[in-house]
Amino acid sequence: MVTTTGIGDIRTHPWLKAAMDAFADTVAPIGPVLDVGCGPGTVTAYLAERGIEVSGVDLSPRMIDHARRLHPQCTFTVGSATDLDLLPASLGGVLGWWSLFNLPRDILPGVLAFSPRRCALAGS
């Protein structure tokens, strides 16, 4: 659907694009970004086009298959937001674009509890 209809392409929505551009400008000097719940990788690829070192992770193997097919220049892995093994100060930012709201409220604090030094966080 992304490639045929443009659904999910932030380039077609000025306010979504502006929010992502602001995030990208913030994290660019800090370090790499992890797009948690990346789905088909549309936003991951947009950040990569902006020169951000970014990778995506999603719980769905089919979404990761789509992401890899649509954006072969990016790195995508199957994984859960509740089971990320992140080293302190390993990321400049974590993106949860259209994904964090899918988590149960009692789990969300644990997902957001990691504390990499100087990490920007964006989510929905």
mmCIF file of N, CA and C in Angstrom:
data_model
loop_
_atom_site.group_PDB
_atom_site.id
_atom_site.type_symbol
_atom_site.label_atom_id
_atom_site.label_comp_id
_atom_site.label_asym_id
_atom_site.label_seq_id
_atom_site.Cartn_x
_atom_site.Cartn_y
_atom_site.Cartn_z
ATOM 1 N N MET A 1 0.815 -1.200 0.000
ATOM 2 C CA MET A 1 0.000 0.000 0.000
ATOM 3 C C MET A 1 0.856 1.260 0.000
ATOM 4 N N VAL A 2 2.018 1.195 0.675
ATOM 5 C CA VAL A 2 2.866 2.383 0.733
ATOM 6 C C VAL A 2 3.314 2.789 -0.664
ATOM 7 N N THR A 3 3.757 1.804 -1.442
ATOM 8 C CA THR A 3 4.286 2.133 -2.769
ATOM 9 C C THR A 3 3.185 2.445 -3.777
ATOM 10 N N THR A 4 2.003 1.878 -3.617
ATOM 11 C CA THR A 4 0.947 2.119 -4.597
ATOM 12 C C THR A 4 0.041 3.280 -4.234
ATOM 13 N N THR A 5 -0.153 3.546 -2.952
ATOM 14 C CA THR A 5 -1.085 4.606 -2.549
ATOM 15 C C THR A 5 -0.407 5.764 -1.838
ATOM 16 N N GLY A 6 0.816 5.554 -1.366
ATOM 17 C CA GLY A 6 1.490 6.610 -0.620
ATOM 18 C C GLY A 6 1.094 6.658 0.845
ATOM 19 N N ILE A 7 0.222 5.751 1.281
ATOM 20 C CA ILE A 7 -0.188 5.732 2.688
ATOM 21 C C ILE A 7 1.043 5.477 3.545
ATOM 22 N N GLY A 8 1.237 6.297 4.546
ATOM 23 C CA GLY A 8 2.372 6.154 5.444
ATOM 24 C C GLY A 8 3.589 6.963 5.027
ATOM 25 N N ASP A 9 3.516 7.611 3.858
ATOM 26 C CA ASP A 9 4.645 8.420 3.401
ATOM 27 C C ASP A 9 4.523 9.813 3.999
ATOM 28 N N ILE A 10 5.404 10.127 4.931
ATOM 29 C CA ILE A 10 5.303 11.420 5.618
ATOM 30 C C ILE A 10 5.577 12.591 4.687
ATOM 31 N N ARG A 11 6.195 12.346 3.555
ATOM 32 C CA ARG A 11 6.473 13.437 2.604
ATOM 33 C C ARG A 11 5.194 14.086 2.093
ATOM 34 N N THR A 12 4.082 13.355 2.126
ATOM 35 C CA THR A 12 2.813 13.874 1.608
ATOM 36 C C THR A 12 2.010 14.616 2.672
ATOM 37 N N HIS A 13 2.520 14.675 3.893
ATOM 38 C CA HIS A 13 1.827 15.345 4.999
ATOM 39 C C HIS A 13 2.777 16.360 5.636
ATOM 40 N N PRO A 14 2.647 17.632 5.293
ATOM 41 C CA PRO A 14 3.618 18.631 5.742
ATOM 42 C C PRO A 14 3.868 18.662 7.246
ATOM 43 N N TRP A 15 2.843 18.498 8.073
ATOM 44 C CA TRP A 15 3.062 18.580 9.519
ATOM 45 C C TRP A 15 3.781 17.344 10.041
ATOM 46 N N LEU A 16 3.546 16.163 9.455
ATOM 47 C CA LEU A 16 4.284 14.967 9.854
ATOM 48 C C LEU A 16 5.749 15.078 9.419
ATOM 49 N N LYS A 17 5.942 15.571 8.206
ATOM 50 C CA LYS A 17 7.299 15.762 7.687
ATOM 51 C C LYS A 17 8.058 16.770 8.551
ATOM 52 N N ALA A 18 7.389 17.851 8.944
ATOM 53 C CA ALA A 18 8.036 18.861 9.788
ATOM 54 C C ALA A 18 8.436 18.275 11.143
ATOM 55 N N ALA A 19 7.580 17.447 11.714
ATOM 56 C CA ALA A 19 7.909 16.811 12.998
ATOM 57 C C ALA A 19 9.105 15.880 12.842
ATOM 58 N N MET A 20 9.134 15.103 11.765
ATOM 59 C CA MET A 20 10.253 14.187 11.544
ATOM 60 C C MET A 20 11.534 14.952 11.242
ATOM 61 N N ASP A 21 11.424 16.051 10.504
ATOM 62 C CA ASP A 21 12.602 16.872 10.219
ATOM 63 C C ASP A 21 13.174 17.466 11.505
ATOM 64 N N ALA A 22 12.298 17.900 12.411
ATOM 65 C CA ALA A 22 12.762 18.444 13.695
ATOM 66 C C ALA A 22 13.473 17.365 14.508
ATOM 67 N N PHE A 23 12.921 16.158 14.517
ATOM 68 C CA PHE A 23 13.565 15.044 15.209
ATOM 69 C C PHE A 23 14.931 14.761 14.586
ATOM 70 N N ALA A 24 14.976 14.689 13.260
ATOM 71 C CA ALA A 24 16.232 14.407 12.554
ATOM 72 C C ALA A 24 17.285 15.471 12.858
ATOM 73 N N ASP A 25 16.885 16.726 12.863
ATOM 74 C CA ASP A 25 17.821 17.813 13.170
ATOM 75 C C ASP A 25 18.367 17.689 14.588
ATOM 76 N N THR A 26 17.537 17.195 15.498
ATOM 77 C CA THR A 26 17.953 17.044 16.897
ATOM 78 C C THR A 26 18.938 15.895 17.070
ATOM 79 N N VAL A 27 18.669 14.777 16.443
ATOM 80 C CA VAL A 27 19.501 13.584 16.662
ATOM 81 C C VAL A 27 20.738 13.519 15.780
ATOM 82 N N ALA A 28 20.750 14.226 14.678
ATOM 83 C CA ALA A 28 21.869 14.134 13.734
ATOM 84 C C ALA A 28 23.235 14.301 14.401
ATOM 85 N N PRO A 29 23.426 15.285 15.273
ATOM 86 C CA PRO A 29 24.753 15.427 15.881
ATOM 87 C C PRO A 29 25.006 14.483 17.059
ATOM 88 N N ILE A 30 23.984 13.757 17.499
ATOM 89 C CA ILE A 30 24.124 12.936 18.709
ATOM 90 C C ILE A 30 24.550 11.517 18.395
ATOM 91 N N GLY A 31 23.910 10.883 17.414
ATOM 92 C CA GLY A 31 24.253 9.501 17.113
ATOM 93 C C GLY A 31 23.156 8.772 16.388
ATOM 94 N N PRO A 32 23.296 7.451 16.262
ATOM 95 C CA PRO A 32 22.344 6.645 15.496
ATOM 96 C C PRO A 32 20.959 6.624 16.122
ATOM 97 N N VAL A 33 19.980 6.252 15.301
ATOM 98 C CA VAL A 33 18.575 6.195 15.705
ATOM 99 C C VAL A 33 18.062 4.779 15.526
ATOM 100 N N LEU A 34 17.216 4.343 16.445
ATOM 101 C CA LEU A 34 16.497 3.081 16.307
ATOM 102 C C LEU A 34 15.024 3.406 16.134
ATOM 103 N N ASP A 35 14.453 2.969 15.023
ATOM 104 C CA ASP A 35 13.037 3.152 14.737
ATOM 105 C C ASP A 35 12.308 1.907 15.238
ATOM 106 N N VAL A 36 11.678 2.017 16.403
ATOM 107 C CA VAL A 36 11.012 0.891 17.059
ATOM 108 C C VAL A 36 9.570 0.809 16.558
ATOM 109 N N GLY A 37 9.215 -0.352 16.029
ATOM 110 C CA GLY A 37 7.899 -0.503 15.425
ATOM 111 C C GLY A 37 7.893 0.117 14.041
ATOM 112 N N CYS A 38 8.941 -0.148 13.281
ATOM 113 C CA CYS A 38 9.180 0.527 12.005
ATOM 114 C C CYS A 38 8.201 0.152 10.900
ATOM 115 N N GLY A 39 7.439 -0.921 11.081
ATOM 116 C CA GLY A 39 6.501 -1.323 10.040
ATOM 117 C C GLY A 39 7.214 -1.554 8.719
ATOM 118 N N PRO A 40 6.699 -0.982 7.618
ATOM 119 C CA PRO A 40 7.315 -1.205 6.312
ATOM 120 C C PRO A 40 8.551 -0.336 6.052
ATOM 121 N N GLY A 41 9.018 0.379 7.065
ATOM 122 C CA GLY A 41 10.290 1.087 6.959
ATOM 123 C C GLY A 41 10.257 2.433 6.276
ATOM 124 N N THR A 42 9.088 2.966 6.054
ATOM 125 C CA THR A 42 8.974 4.233 5.340
ATOM 126 C C THR A 42 9.686 5.374 6.064
ATOM 127 N N VAL A 43 9.447 5.500 7.350
ATOM 128 C CA VAL A 43 10.066 6.583 8.116
ATOM 129 C C VAL A 43 11.553 6.305 8.320
ATOM 130 N N THR A 44 11.907 5.057 8.519
ATOM 131 C CA THR A 44 13.319 4.684 8.641
ATOM 132 C C THR A 44 14.074 5.148 7.387
ATOM 133 N N ALA A 45 13.508 4.841 6.231
ATOM 134 C CA ALA A 45 14.139 5.220 4.965
ATOM 135 C C ALA A 45 14.212 6.733 4.814
ATOM 136 N N TYR A 46 13.174 7.442 5.259
ATOM 137 C CA TYR A 46 13.197 8.907 5.180
ATOM 138 C C TYR A 46 14.352 9.463 6.005
ATOM 139 N N LEU A 47 14.521 8.952 7.216
ATOM 140 C CA LEU A 47 15.627 9.412 8.057
ATOM 141 C C LEU A 47 16.978 9.089 7.412
ATOM 142 N N ALA A 48 17.096 7.918 6.816
ATOM 143 C CA ALA A 48 18.343 7.550 6.137
ATOM 144 C C ALA A 48 18.632 8.517 4.989
ATOM 145 N N GLU A 49 17.596 8.899 4.256
ATOM 146 C CA GLU A 49 17.759 9.871 3.171
ATOM 147 C C GLU A 49 18.234 11.224 3.697
ATOM 148 N N ARG A 50 17.870 11.531 4.934
ATOM 149 C CA ARG A 50 18.304 12.782 5.570
ATOM 150 C C ARG A 50 19.727 12.677 6.121
ATOM 151 N N GLY A 51 20.362 11.518 5.956
ATOM 152 C CA GLY A 51 21.737 11.339 6.405
ATOM 153 C C GLY A 51 21.872 10.818 7.822
ATOM 154 N N ILE A 52 20.765 10.377 8.417
ATOM 155 C CA ILE A 52 20.781 9.830 9.771
ATOM 156 C C ILE A 52 21.184 8.357 9.701
ATOM 157 N N GLU A 53 22.063 7.934 10.596
ATOM 158 C CA GLU A 53 22.365 6.512 10.727
ATOM 159 C C GLU A 53 21.193 5.893 11.488
ATOM 160 N N VAL A 54 20.414 5.069 10.826
ATOM 161 C CA VAL A 54 19.166 4.579 11.399
ATOM 162 C C VAL A 54 18.964 3.117 11.039
ATOM 163 N N SER A 55 18.333 2.400 11.960
ATOM 164 C CA SER A 55 17.904 1.030 11.695
ATOM 165 C C SER A 55 16.501 0.871 12.253
ATOM 166 N N GLY A 56 15.797 -0.142 11.763
ATOM 167 C CA GLY A 56 14.430 -0.365 12.196
ATOM 168 C C GLY A 56 14.244 -1.734 12.809
ATOM 169 N N VAL A 57 13.316 -1.806 13.749
ATOM 170 C CA VAL A 57 12.961 -3.072 14.379
ATOM 171 C C VAL A 57 11.436 -3.140 14.460
ATOM 172 N N ASP A 58 10.895 -4.324 14.197
ATOM 173 C CA ASP A 58 9.450 -4.504 14.273
ATOM 174 C C ASP A 58 9.165 -5.924 14.723
ATOM 175 N N LEU A 59 8.075 -6.092 15.428
ATOM 176 C CA LEU A 59 7.674 -7.399 15.941
ATOM 177 C C LEU A 59 7.228 -8.341 14.822
ATOM 178 N N SER A 60 6.728 -7.780 13.739
ATOM 179 C CA SER A 60 6.165 -8.588 12.662
ATOM 180 C C SER A 60 7.212 -8.965 11.614
ATOM 181 N N PRO A 61 7.492 -10.252 11.457
ATOM 182 C CA PRO A 61 8.417 -10.678 10.407
ATOM 183 C C PRO A 61 7.968 -10.254 9.005
ATOM 184 N N ARG A 62 6.655 -10.228 8.759
ATOM 185 C CA ARG A 62 6.164 -9.806 7.441
ATOM 186 C C ARG A 62 6.437 -8.335 7.200
ATOM 187 N N MET A 63 6.285 -7.503 8.228
ATOM 188 C CA MET A 63 6.603 -6.079 8.077
ATOM 189 C C MET A 63 8.087 -5.899 7.781
ATOM 190 N N ILE A 64 8.920 -6.654 8.465
ATOM 191 C CA ILE A 64 10.360 -6.568 8.226
ATOM 192 C C ILE A 64 10.685 -7.038 6.809
ATOM 193 N N ASP A 65 10.010 -8.069 6.335
ATOM 194 C CA ASP A 65 10.197 -8.510 4.948
ATOM 195 C C ASP A 65 9.854 -7.386 3.973
ATOM 196 N N HIS A 66 8.728 -6.714 4.218
ATOM 197 C CA HIS A 66 8.329 -5.591 3.359
ATOM 198 C C HIS A 66 9.354 -4.460 3.438
ATOM 199 N N ALA A 67 9.781 -4.137 4.650
ATOM 200 C CA ALA A 67 10.747 -3.056 4.824
ATOM 201 C C ALA A 67 12.040 -3.356 4.071
ATOM 202 N N ARG A 68 12.514 -4.563 4.196
ATOM 203 C CA ARG A 68 13.756 -4.942 3.499
ATOM 204 C C ARG A 68 13.591 -4.891 1.984
ATOM 205 N N ARG A 69 12.429 -5.297 1.497
ATOM 206 C CA ARG A 69 12.169 -5.269 0.051
ATOM 207 C C ARG A 69 12.040 -3.837 -0.458
ATOM 208 N N LEU A 70 11.313 -3.000 0.298
ATOM 209 C CA LEU A 70 11.074 -1.626 -0.135
ATOM 210 C C LEU A 70 12.290 -0.718 0.038
ATOM 211 N N HIS A 71 13.116 -1.023 1.056
ATOM 212 C CA HIS A 71 14.238 -0.140 1.399
ATOM 213 C C HIS A 71 15.494 -0.970 1.658
ATOM 214 N N PRO A 72 16.039 -1.586 0.612
ATOM 215 C CA PRO A 72 17.186 -2.484 0.798
ATOM 216 C C PRO A 72 18.448 -1.776 1.307
ATOM 217 N N GLN A 73 18.492 -0.473 1.243
ATOM 218 C CA GLN A 73 19.654 0.280 1.722
ATOM 219 C C GLN A 73 19.661 0.421 3.248
ATOM 220 N N CYS A 74 18.576 0.060 3.893
ATOM 221 C CA CYS A 74 18.451 0.198 5.354
ATOM 222 C C CYS A 74 18.560 -1.160 6.044
ATOM 223 N N THR A 75 18.835 -1.129 7.338
ATOM 224 C CA THR A 75 18.935 -2.343 8.149
ATOM 225 C C THR A 75 17.668 -2.494 8.979
ATOM 226 N N PHE A 76 17.058 -3.671 8.899
ATOM 227 C CA PHE A 76 15.834 -3.971 9.640
ATOM 228 C C PHE A 76 15.971 -5.321 10.319
ATOM 229 N N THR A 77 15.460 -5.424 11.551
ATOM 230 C CA THR A 77 15.468 -6.690 12.273
ATOM 231 C C THR A 77 14.116 -6.924 12.935
ATOM 232 N N VAL A 78 13.809 -8.193 13.131
ATOM 233 C CA VAL A 78 12.603 -8.572 13.865
ATOM 234 C C VAL A 78 12.929 -8.496 15.348
ATOM 235 N N GLY A 79 12.087 -7.825 16.106
ATOM 236 C CA GLY A 79 12.292 -7.713 17.541
ATOM 237 C C GLY A 79 11.136 -6.990 18.197
ATOM 238 N N SER A 80 11.120 -7.027 19.501
ATOM 239 C CA SER A 80 10.044 -6.435 20.287
ATOM 240 C C SER A 80 10.517 -5.195 21.030
ATOM 241 N N ALA A 81 9.665 -4.204 21.102
ATOM 242 C CA ALA A 81 9.962 -2.998 21.873
ATOM 243 C C ALA A 81 10.152 -3.324 23.347
ATOM 244 N N THR A 82 9.588 -4.440 23.785
ATOM 245 C CA THR A 82 9.693 -4.812 25.201
ATOM 246 C C THR A 82 10.946 -5.629 25.489
ATOM 247 N N ASP A 83 11.733 -5.932 24.469
ATOM 248 C CA ASP A 83 12.906 -6.776 24.662
ATOM 249 C C ASP A 83 14.109 -6.259 23.873
ATOM 250 N N LEU A 84 14.350 -4.964 23.969
ATOM 251 C CA LEU A 84 15.490 -4.371 23.273
ATOM 252 C C LEU A 84 16.706 -4.435 24.183
ATOM 253 N N ASP A 85 17.808 -4.883 23.641
ATOM 254 C CA ASP A 85 19.050 -4.979 24.402
ATOM 255 C C ASP A 85 19.946 -3.817 23.979
ATOM 256 N N LEU A 86 19.722 -2.659 24.591
ATOM 257 C CA LEU A 86 20.442 -1.447 24.207
ATOM 258 C C LEU A 86 21.516 -1.103 25.225
ATOM 259 N N LEU A 87 22.689 -0.815 24.736
ATOM 260 C CA LEU A 87 23.779 -0.380 25.614
ATOM 261 C C LEU A 87 23.615 1.096 25.938
ATOM 262 N N PRO A 88 23.981 1.506 27.151
ATOM 263 C CA PRO A 88 23.922 2.928 27.486
ATOM 264 C C PRO A 88 24.741 3.747 26.487
ATOM 265 N N ALA A 89 24.201 4.888 26.111
ATOM 266 C CA ALA A 89 24.838 5.842 25.198
ATOM 267 C C ALA A 89 25.088 5.265 23.808
ATOM 268 N N SER A 90 24.351 4.211 23.436
ATOM 269 C CA SER A 90 24.556 3.604 22.124
ATOM 270 C C SER A 90 23.725 4.267 21.027
ATOM 271 N N LEU A 91 22.745 5.054 21.415
ATOM 272 C CA LEU A 91 21.856 5.685 20.440
ATOM 273 C C LEU A 91 21.761 7.183 20.671
ATOM 274 N N GLY A 92 21.540 7.892 19.591
ATOM 275 C CA GLY A 92 21.261 9.311 19.689
ATOM 276 C C GLY A 92 19.774 9.569 19.809
ATOM 277 N N GLY A 93 18.972 8.603 19.383
ATOM 278 C CA GLY A 93 17.526 8.762 19.461
ATOM 279 C C GLY A 93 16.798 7.459 19.246
ATOM 280 N N VAL A 94 15.602 7.412 19.799
ATOM 281 C CA VAL A 94 14.699 6.279 19.604
ATOM 282 C C VAL A 94 13.400 6.854 19.065
ATOM 283 N N LEU A 95 12.930 6.260 17.994
ATOM 284 C CA LEU A 95 11.704 6.724 17.364
ATOM 285 C C LEU A 95 10.631 5.662 17.522
ATOM 286 N N GLY A 96 9.486 6.059 17.994
ATOM 287 C CA GLY A 96 8.330 5.164 18.104
ATOM 288 C C GLY A 96 7.170 5.761 17.335
ATOM 289 N N TRP A 97 7.353 5.936 16.043
ATOM 290 C CA TRP A 97 6.377 6.612 15.184
ATOM 291 C C TRP A 97 5.203 5.692 14.910
ATOM 292 N N TRP A 98 4.032 6.040 15.368
ATOM 293 C CA TRP A 98 2.823 5.239 15.208
ATOM 294 C C TRP A 98 2.959 3.845 15.806
ATOM 295 N N SER A 99 3.781 3.683 16.839
ATOM 296 C CA SER A 99 3.933 2.338 17.395
ATOM 297 C C SER A 99 3.752 2.287 18.906
ATOM 298 N N LEU A 100 4.193 3.281 19.629
ATOM 299 C CA LEU A 100 4.140 3.200 21.093
ATOM 300 C C LEU A 100 2.722 3.103 21.627
ATOM 301 N N PHE A 101 1.765 3.671 20.929
ATOM 302 C CA PHE A 101 0.387 3.610 21.413
ATOM 303 C C PHE A 101 -0.191 2.202 21.366
ATOM 304 N N ASN A 102 0.479 1.281 20.692
ATOM 305 C CA ASN A 102 0.027 -0.108 20.641
ATOM 306 C C ASN A 102 0.394 -0.900 21.886
ATOM 307 N N LEU A 103 1.277 -0.344 22.706
ATOM 308 C CA LEU A 103 1.720 -1.066 23.904
ATOM 309 C C LEU A 103 0.759 -0.834 25.060
ATOM 310 N N PRO A 104 0.544 -1.868 25.888
ATOM 311 C CA PRO A 104 -0.271 -1.668 27.092
ATOM 312 C C PRO A 104 0.364 -0.611 27.995
ATOM 313 N N ARG A 105 -0.454 0.213 28.601
ATOM 314 C CA ARG A 105 0.050 1.317 29.431
ATOM 315 C C ARG A 105 0.976 0.850 30.550
ATOM 316 N N ASP A 106 0.747 -0.335 31.110
ATOM 317 C CA ASP A 106 1.596 -0.795 32.202
ATOM 318 C C ASP A 106 2.978 -1.237 31.724
ATOM 319 N N ILE A 107 3.128 -1.518 30.442
ATOM 320 C CA ILE A 107 4.417 -1.928 29.879
ATOM 321 C C ILE A 107 5.226 -0.730 29.385
ATOM 322 N N LEU A 108 4.537 0.317 28.970
ATOM 323 C CA LEU A 108 5.187 1.478 28.370
ATOM 324 C C LEU A 108 6.304 2.090 29.223
ATOM 325 N N PRO A 109 6.135 2.277 30.533
ATOM 326 C CA PRO A 109 7.248 2.846 31.308
ATOM 327 C C PRO A 109 8.526 2.015 31.249
ATOM 328 N N GLY A 110 8.404 0.701 31.235
ATOM 329 C CA GLY A 110 9.585 -0.151 31.141
ATOM 330 C C GLY A 110 10.273 -0.036 29.792
ATOM 331 N N VAL A 111 9.483 0.131 28.741
ATOM 332 C CA VAL A 111 10.047 0.289 27.404
ATOM 333 C C VAL A 111 10.820 1.598 27.312
ATOM 334 N N LEU A 112 10.306 2.626 27.950
ATOM 335 C CA LEU A 112 10.934 3.949 27.880
ATOM 336 C C LEU A 112 11.969 4.182 28.972
ATOM 337 N N ALA A 113 12.199 3.195 29.828
ATOM 338 C CA ALA A 113 13.065 3.383 30.995
ATOM 339 C C ALA A 113 14.553 3.341 30.693
ATOM 340 N N PHE A 114 14.971 2.815 29.545
ATOM 341 C CA PHE A 114 16.400 2.795 29.264
ATOM 342 C C PHE A 114 16.902 4.237 29.279
ATOM 343 N N SER A 115 18.150 4.426 29.606
ATOM 344 C CA SER A 115 18.635 5.801 29.743
ATOM 345 C C SER A 115 19.971 6.025 29.048
ATOM 346 N N PRO A 116 20.009 5.866 27.727
ATOM 347 C CA PRO A 116 21.250 6.220 27.059
ATOM 348 C C PRO A 116 21.524 7.708 27.246
ATOM 349 N N ARG A 117 22.757 8.041 27.504
ATOM 350 C CA ARG A 117 23.148 9.431 27.715
ATOM 351 C C ARG A 117 22.840 10.252 26.468
ATOM 352 N N ARG A 118 22.235 11.405 26.676
ATOM 353 C CA ARG A 118 21.930 12.356 25.614
ATOM 354 C C ARG A 118 21.114 11.735 24.479
ATOM 355 N N CYS A 119 20.084 11.039 24.791
ATOM 356 C CA CYS A 119 19.261 10.395 23.765
ATOM 357 C C CYS A 119 17.976 11.180 23.561
ATOM 358 N N ALA A 120 17.656 11.516 22.338
ATOM 359 C CA ALA A 120 16.396 12.158 22.014
ATOM 360 C C ALA A 120 15.346 11.070 21.818
ATOM 361 N N LEU A 121 14.115 11.367 22.206
ATOM 362 C CA LEU A 121 13.044 10.389 22.107
ATOM 363 C C LEU A 121 11.867 11.028 21.416
ATOM 364 N N ALA A 122 11.319 10.340 20.455
ATOM 365 C CA ALA A 122 10.125 10.812 19.770
ATOM 366 C C ALA A 122 9.175 9.646 19.637
ATOM 367 N N GLY A 123 7.908 9.896 19.802
ATOM 368 C CA GLY A 123 6.956 8.813 19.662
ATOM 369 C C GLY A 123 5.550 9.303 19.600
ATOM 370 N N SER A 124 4.674 8.337 19.438
ATOM 371 C CA SER A 124 3.249 8.640 19.394
ATOM 372 C C SER A 124 2.513 7.722 20.330
#
